[in-house]
């Protein structure tokens, strides 16, 4: 995800009076009176989704807040400064309760349902708001921690994901392994002292050069028979350590969105993985 030039103020579309009209309570989406609904609305209506008064109130509250807070200045041209600019925007969203809206309220979210999430991203787009820079943390790392993390990890890491204080990246793809994740070659070995030792390589890792943490998919045991996905674990690895080298991979546009990450003896505590000593051979 890149905070790019498409978020410049000159291209921002302001809300219109017609778009501000809400859908009647319980009415199918296809009957929405606004002339500028996205093409996805008829398809959602065919699936039987309907607005309620709560959805209308949610939209009005969000639209009002965005109208007062969306940055009006263009983003900086320098990639590092632009990322910091986007990071500040996510922090502002989080402080107002508008980041991680699908997260449970106990973890700083709003417990938003599917339609509220649809409304959320639609309104962000119409307002010309910058993209959230910590999407891997918000959509992948955070929810995984809520289900599998210890209380200590949840208490320490989740608030910093919401505010983008800690940036996360996803360590899945490798030079010889993309969609077929069972073929990953990165390995993590138990050092016998409470840590994993990670060796391998990840590529096309979005925002790795700005991230503090990477959730690394690594093989912690050989697969059993035909169960190719057995023996895989997700491990939280801090990137600022001697065993990690990160190389930026500039795109044709010049934006350094991606990176290649090399692990050579990098370490991560056992408590930061999806495996236990009795289940390290199972993909969890």
CSV table of C-alpha atoms in Angstrom, one decimal:
chain,number,residue,atom,x,y,z
A,1,UNK,CA,0.0,0.0,0.0
A,2,UNK,CA,1.5,3.3,-1.0
A,3,UNK,CA,0.4,6.8,-0.1
A,4,UNK,CA,0.7,8.1,-3.7
A,5,UNK,CA,0.0,11.1,-5.8
A,6,UNK,CA,-3.6,10.1,-6.3
A,7,UNK,CA,-4.2,11.5,-2.9
A,8,UNK,CA,-3.2,15.0,-3.8
A,9,UNK,CA,-5.7,17.7,-2.8
A,10,UNK,CA,-6.3,18.7,-6.4
A,11,UNK,CA,-7.8,15.3,-7.3
A,12,UNK,CA,-10.0,15.1,-4.2
A,13,UNK,CA,-13.7,14.9,-4.8
A,14,UNK,CA,-15.8,16.8,-2.3
A,15,UNK,CA,-19.1,15.3,-1.0
A,16,UNK,CA,-22.2,16.4,-2.8
A,17,UNK,CA,-25.7,17.1,-1.5
A,18,UNK,CA,-27.1,14.3,-3.5
A,19,UNK,CA,-24.6,11.8,-2.1
A,20,UNK,CA,-25.4,12.9,1.4
A,21,UNK,CA,-28.9,11.4,1.2
A,22,UNK,CA,-29.2,8.2,3.2
A,23,UNK,CA,-31.0,5.0,2.2
A,24,UNK,CA,-34.3,4.3,3.9
A,25,UNK,CA,-34.1,1.9,6.8
A,26,UNK,CA,-34.3,-1.7,5.6
A,27,UNK,CA,-34.3,-0.7,1.9
A,28,UNK,CA,-32.2,-2.7,-0.5
A,29,UNK,CA,-29.0,-1.1,-1.6
A,30,UNK,CA,-30.2,-1.1,-5.2
A,31,UNK,CA,-32.8,1.5,-4.3
A,32,UNK,CA,-30.2,4.0,-3.0
A,33,UNK,CA,-31.1,7.5,-4.3
A,34,UNK,CA,-27.5,8.8,-4.7
A,35,UNK,CA,-26.4,9.0,-8.3
A,36,UNK,CA,-22.8,8.2,-7.6
A,37,UNK,CA,-22.9,4.8,-5.9
A,38,UNK,CA,-20.1,2.5,-7.0
A,39,UNK,CA,-20.7,-0.3,-9.4
A,40,UNK,CA,-20.5,-2.9,-6.6
A,41,UNK,CA,-23.8,-1.8,-5.1
A,42,UNK,CA,-26.2,-3.7,-7.4
A,43,UNK,CA,-24.2,-6.9,-6.8
A,44,UNK,CA,-24.5,-6.4,-3.0
A,45,UNK,CA,-28.2,-5.8,-3.3
A,46,UNK,CA,-28.6,-9.0,-5.2
A,47,UNK,CA,-27.0,-10.8,-2.3
A,48,UNK,CA,-29.7,-9.4,0.0
A,49,UNK,CA,-27.7,-6.9,2.0
A,50,UNK,CA,-29.7,-4.1,3.4
A,51,UNK,CA,-29.0,-0.9,5.2
A,52,UNK,CA,-30.4,-0.1,8.7
A,53,UNK,CA,-30.7,3.2,10.4
A,54,UNK,CA,-27.5,2.4,12.3
A,55,UNK,CA,-25.6,2.1,9.0
A,56,UNK,CA,-27.0,5.5,8.0
A,57,UNK,CA,-25.9,7.1,11.3
A,58,UNK,CA,-22.5,5.4,10.9
A,59,UNK,CA,-22.0,6.9,7.4
A,60,UNK,CA,-23.1,10.4,8.5
A,61,UNK,CA,-20.7,10.4,11.5
A,62,UNK,CA,-17.8,9.2,9.4
A,63,UNK,CA,-18.5,11.6,6.6
A,64,UNK,CA,-18.6,14.5,9.0
A,65,UNK,CA,-15.4,13.5,10.6
A,66,UNK,CA,-13.6,13.0,7.3
A,67,UNK,CA,-14.8,16.4,6.1
A,68,UNK,CA,-13.1,18.1,9.0
A,69,UNK,CA,-9.9,16.0,9.1
A,70,UNK,CA,-8.8,14.7,5.7
A,71,UNK,CA,-5.4,16.4,4.9
A,72,UNK,CA,-5.8,19.2,2.4
A,73,UNK,CA,-2.1,19.5,1.6
A,74,UNK,CA,-0.5,17.2,-1.0
A,75,UNK,CA,1.8,14.4,0.4
A,76,UNK,CA,5.5,15.0,0.4
A,77,UNK,CA,7.4,13.9,-2.7
A,78,UNK,CA,10.1,12.0,-0.8
A,79,UNK,CA,9.0,8.4,-0.2
A,80,UNK,CA,10.3,8.3,3.4
A,81,UNK,CA,8.6,11.6,4.3
A,82,UNK,CA,5.4,10.5,2.5
A,83,UNK,CA,5.3,7.3,4.6
A,84,UNK,CA,5.7,9.3,7.8
A,85,UNK,CA,2.9,11.6,6.6
A,86,UNK,CA,0.7,8.6,6.1
A,87,UNK,CA,1.7,7.3,9.4
A,88,UNK,CA,0.6,10.5,11.1
A,89,UNK,CA,-2.8,10.3,9.3
A,90,UNK,CA,-3.4,6.7,10.6
A,91,UNK,CA,-2.5,7.9,14.1
A,92,UNK,CA,-5.1,10.6,13.8
A,93,UNK,CA,-7.7,8.1,12.6
A,94,UNK,CA,-6.9,5.8,15.5
A,95,UNK,CA,-7.1,8.5,18.1
A,96,UNK,CA,-10.6,9.3,16.9
A,97,UNK,CA,-11.6,5.6,16.8
A,98,UNK,CA,-11.5,5.3,13.0
A,99,UNK,CA,-8.7,2.8,12.5
A,100,UNK,CA,-9.3,-1.0,12.8
A,101,UNK,CA,-13.0,-0.4,12.9
A,102,UNK,CA,-13.7,-4.2,12.6
A,103,UNK,CA,-11.7,-4.9,15.7
A,104,UNK,CA,-13.7,-5.7,18.8
A,105,UNK,CA,-14.2,-2.7,21.1
A,106,UNK,CA,-12.1,-4.4,23.8
A,107,UNK,CA,-9.1,-4.0,21.5
A,108,UNK,CA,-9.7,-0.4,20.4
A,109,UNK,CA,-12.0,-1.0,17.4
A,110,UNK,CA,-15.7,-0.4,16.8
A,111,UNK,CA,-16.9,-4.0,16.2
A,112,UNK,CA,-18.1,-2.9,12.8
A,113,UNK,CA,-20.1,-5.3,10.7
A,114,UNK,CA,-19.5,-6.1,7.0
A,115,UNK,CA,-21.7,-3.3,5.7
A,116,UNK,CA,-20.1,-0.7,8.0
A,117,UNK,CA,-16.7,-1.8,6.7
A,118,UNK,CA,-18.0,-1.4,3.1
A,119,UNK,CA,-19.3,2.1,4.0
A,120,UNK,CA,-16.0,2.9,5.7
A,121,UNK,CA,-13.8,2.2,2.7
A,122,UNK,CA,-16.3,3.9,0.3
A,123,UNK,CA,-16.3,7.1,2.4
A,124,UNK,CA,-12.5,7.1,2.7
A,125,UNK,CA,-12.3,6.9,-1.1
A,126,UNK,CA,-14.9,9.6,-1.8
A,127,UNK,CA,-13.2,11.9,0.7
A,128,UNK,CA,-9.8,11.4,-1.0
A,129,UNK,CA,-8.3,10.2,2.3
A,130,UNK,CA,-4.7,8.8,2.3
A,131,UNK,CA,-4.5,5.0,2.5
A,132,UNK,CA,-3.7,3.5,5.9
A,133,UNK,CA,0.0,2.6,6.0
A,134,UNK,CA,-0.3,-0.3,8.4
A,135,UNK,CA,-2.8,-2.5,6.6
A,136,UNK,CA,-0.8,-5.8,7.2
A,137,UNK,CA,-1.0,-5.1,10.9
A,138,UNK,CA,-4.7,-4.0,10.9
A,139,UNK,CA,-6.0,-6.8,8.7
A,140,UNK,CA,-3.6,-9.7,9.3
A,141,UNK,CA,-1.3,-9.4,12.3
A,142,UNK,CA,-3.8,-7.8,14.7
A,143,UNK,CA,-6.7,-10.3,14.2
A,144,UNK,CA,-4.3,-13.2,14.4
A,145,UNK,CA,-2.9,-11.9,17.7
A,146,UNK,CA,-6.4,-11.5,19.0
A,147,UNK,CA,-7.1,-15.2,18.5
A,148,UNK,CA,-3.7,-16.8,19.1
A,149,UNK,CA,-1.6,-14.3,21.0
A,150,UNK,CA,-0.9,-14.2,24.7
A,151,UNK,CA,-2.5,-11.6,26.8
A,152,UNK,CA,0.8,-9.9,27.2
A,153,UNK,CA,1.4,-9.7,23.5
A,154,UNK,CA,-2.1,-8.4,22.8
A,155,UNK,CA,-1.8,-5.7,25.5
A,156,UNK,CA,1.6,-4.6,24.2
A,157,UNK,CA,1.3,-4.9,20.4
A,158,UNK,CA,-2.3,-4.2,19.4
A,159,UNK,CA,-2.6,-0.5,20.4
A,160,UNK,CA,0.7,0.2,18.5
A,161,UNK,CA,-0.7,-1.5,15.4
A,162,UNK,CA,-3.8,0.8,15.5
A,163,UNK,CA,-1.8,4.0,15.7
A,164,UNK,CA,0.9,2.8,13.3
A,165,UNK,CA,3.5,3.3,16.0
A,166,UNK,CA,4.7,-0.2,15.0
A,167,UNK,CA,4.6,-1.0,11.3
A,168,UNK,CA,4.1,-4.7,10.3
A,169,UNK,CA,4.9,-6.5,7.1
A,170,UNK,CA,4.0,-9.9,5.8
A,171,UNK,CA,6.8,-12.5,5.2
A,172,UNK,CA,5.1,-15.0,2.8
A,173,UNK,CA,6.5,-14.8,-0.7
A,174,UNK,CA,9.9,-16.1,-1.6
A,175,UNK,CA,12.0,-16.1,-4.8
A,176,UNK,CA,10.8,-19.6,-5.6
A,177,UNK,CA,7.5,-19.6,-3.7
A,178,UNK,CA,4.6,-17.4,-4.3
A,179,UNK,CA,1.0,-18.7,-4.4
A,180,UNK,CA,2.1,-22.2,-3.3
A,181,UNK,CA,3.0,-21.4,0.3
A,182,UNK,CA,3.6,-25.0,1.1
A,183,UNK,CA,6.9,-24.7,-0.9
A,184,UNK,CA,8.5,-22.0,1.3
A,185,UNK,CA,12.1,-22.7,2.0
A,186,UNK,CA,12.6,-20.4,5.0
A,187,UNK,CA,13.3,-22.4,8.1
A,188,UNK,CA,13.1,-21.8,11.8
A,189,UNK,CA,15.0,-24.1,14.2
A,190,UNK,CA,14.5,-24.3,18.0
A,191,UNK,CA,17.7,-23.2,19.7
A,192,UNK,CA,16.8,-25.0,22.9
A,193,UNK,CA,16.9,-21.8,24.9
A,194,UNK,CA,13.4,-20.4,24.1
A,195,UNK,CA,13.9,-18.9,20.7
A,196,UNK,CA,13.6,-19.7,17.0
A,197,UNK,CA,16.6,-19.2,14.7
A,198,UNK,CA,15.4,-18.1,11.3
A,199,UNK,CA,17.2,-18.6,8.0
A,200,UNK,CA,15.8,-17.8,4.6
A,201,UNK,CA,14.6,-15.1,2.2
A,202,UNK,CA,11.4,-13.2,1.5
A,203,UNK,CA,10.6,-11.0,-1.4
A,204,UNK,CA,8.1,-8.4,-2.5
A,205,UNK,CA,7.6,-7.7,1.1
A,206,UNK,CA,5.5,-4.5,1.3
A,207,UNK,CA,6.9,-1.8,3.6
A,208,UNK,CA,9.5,-4.1,5.1
A,209,UNK,CA,12.1,-1.2,5.1
A,210,UNK,CA,9.7,0.8,7.3
A,211,UNK,CA,8.5,-2.1,9.5
A,212,UNK,CA,9.4,-3.0,13.0
A,213,UNK,CA,7.9,-6.5,12.8
A,214,UNK,CA,7.5,-9.2,10.2
A,215,UNK,CA,5.2,-12.1,10.6
A,216,UNK,CA,7.3,-14.8,8.9
A,217,UNK,CA,5.9,-18.0,7.5
A,218,UNK,CA,8.6,-20.5,8.1
A,219,UNK,CA,9.0,-24.3,8.2
A,220,UNK,CA,9.5,-25.5,11.7
A,221,UNK,CA,9.2,-29.2,10.9
A,222,UNK,CA,9.1,-31.4,7.8
A,223,UNK,CA,5.7,-32.2,6.4
A,224,UNK,CA,4.2,-35.6,7.3
A,225,UNK,CA,3.3,-37.6,4.2
A,226,UNK,CA,1.0,-35.8,1.8
A,227,UNK,CA,0.1,-33.0,4.3
A,228,UNK,CA,2.3,-30.4,2.7
A,229,UNK,CA,1.2,-27.6,4.9
A,230,UNK,CA,2.1,-29.4,8.1
A,231,UNK,CA,5.2,-28.1,9.7
A,232,UNK,CA,4.6,-24.4,8.9
A,233,UNK,CA,4.4,-21.7,11.6
A,234,UNK,CA,3.9,-18.0,11.7
A,235,UNK,CA,6.6,-16.3,13.7
A,236,UNK,CA,6.8,-12.6,14.8
A,237,UNK,CA,10.3,-11.4,14.0
A,238,UNK,CA,11.7,-8.0,15.0
A,239,UNK,CA,13.6,-6.7,11.9
A,240,UNK,CA,16.1,-4.4,13.7
A,241,UNK,CA,18.6,-7.1,14.5
A,242,UNK,CA,22.0,-8.3,13.1
A,243,UNK,CA,20.5,-11.4,11.5
A,244,UNK,CA,18.2,-9.4,9.1
A,245,UNK,CA,19.2,-7.5,6.0
A,246,UNK,CA,16.6,-5.5,4.0
A,247,UNK,CA,17.0,-4.4,0.4
A,248,UNK,CA,14.5,-2.0,-1.2
A,249,UNK,CA,13.0,-3.0,-4.6
A,250,UNK,CA,12.0,0.2,-6.4
A,251,UNK,CA,9.0,0.0,-8.8
A,252,UNK,CA,9.1,1.4,-12.3
A,253,UNK,CA,7.3,4.5,-10.8
A,254,UNK,CA,10.2,5.0,-8.5
A,255,UNK,CA,8.2,4.2,-5.4
A,256,UNK,CA,10.1,1.8,-3.0
A,257,UNK,CA,7.0,-0.1,-1.9
A,258,UNK,CA,8.6,-3.5,-1.9
A,259,UNK,CA,11.7,-5.0,-0.3
A,260,UNK,CA,13.7,-8.2,-0.2
A,261,UNK,CA,14.3,-9.5,3.3
A,262,UNK,CA,17.2,-11.9,4.2
A,263,UNK,CA,17.2,-13.9,7.4
A,264,UNK,CA,20.6,-15.3,8.5
A,265,UNK,CA,20.4,-16.5,12.1
A,266,UNK,CA,17.7,-14.0,13.0
A,267,UNK,CA,16.1,-14.9,16.3
A,268,UNK,CA,12.5,-14.7,17.7
A,269,UNK,CA,11.1,-15.9,21.0
A,270,UNK,CA,9.0,-19.0,21.1
A,271,UNK,CA,6.2,-17.0,22.6
A,272,UNK,CA,5.9,-15.0,19.4
A,273,UNK,CA,5.0,-17.9,17.1
A,274,UNK,CA,1.9,-20.0,16.3
A,275,UNK,CA,3.7,-23.1,17.3
A,276,UNK,CA,4.3,-24.8,20.7
A,277,UNK,CA,6.8,-27.5,21.5
A,278,UNK,CA,4.0,-30.1,21.1
A,279,UNK,CA,2.5,-28.7,17.9
A,280,UNK,CA,5.5,-27.3,16.0
A,281,UNK,CA,4.9,-29.9,13.2
A,282,UNK,CA,1.4,-28.6,12.4
A,283,UNK,CA,0.4,-25.6,10.4
A,284,UNK,CA,-1.9,-23.6,12.8
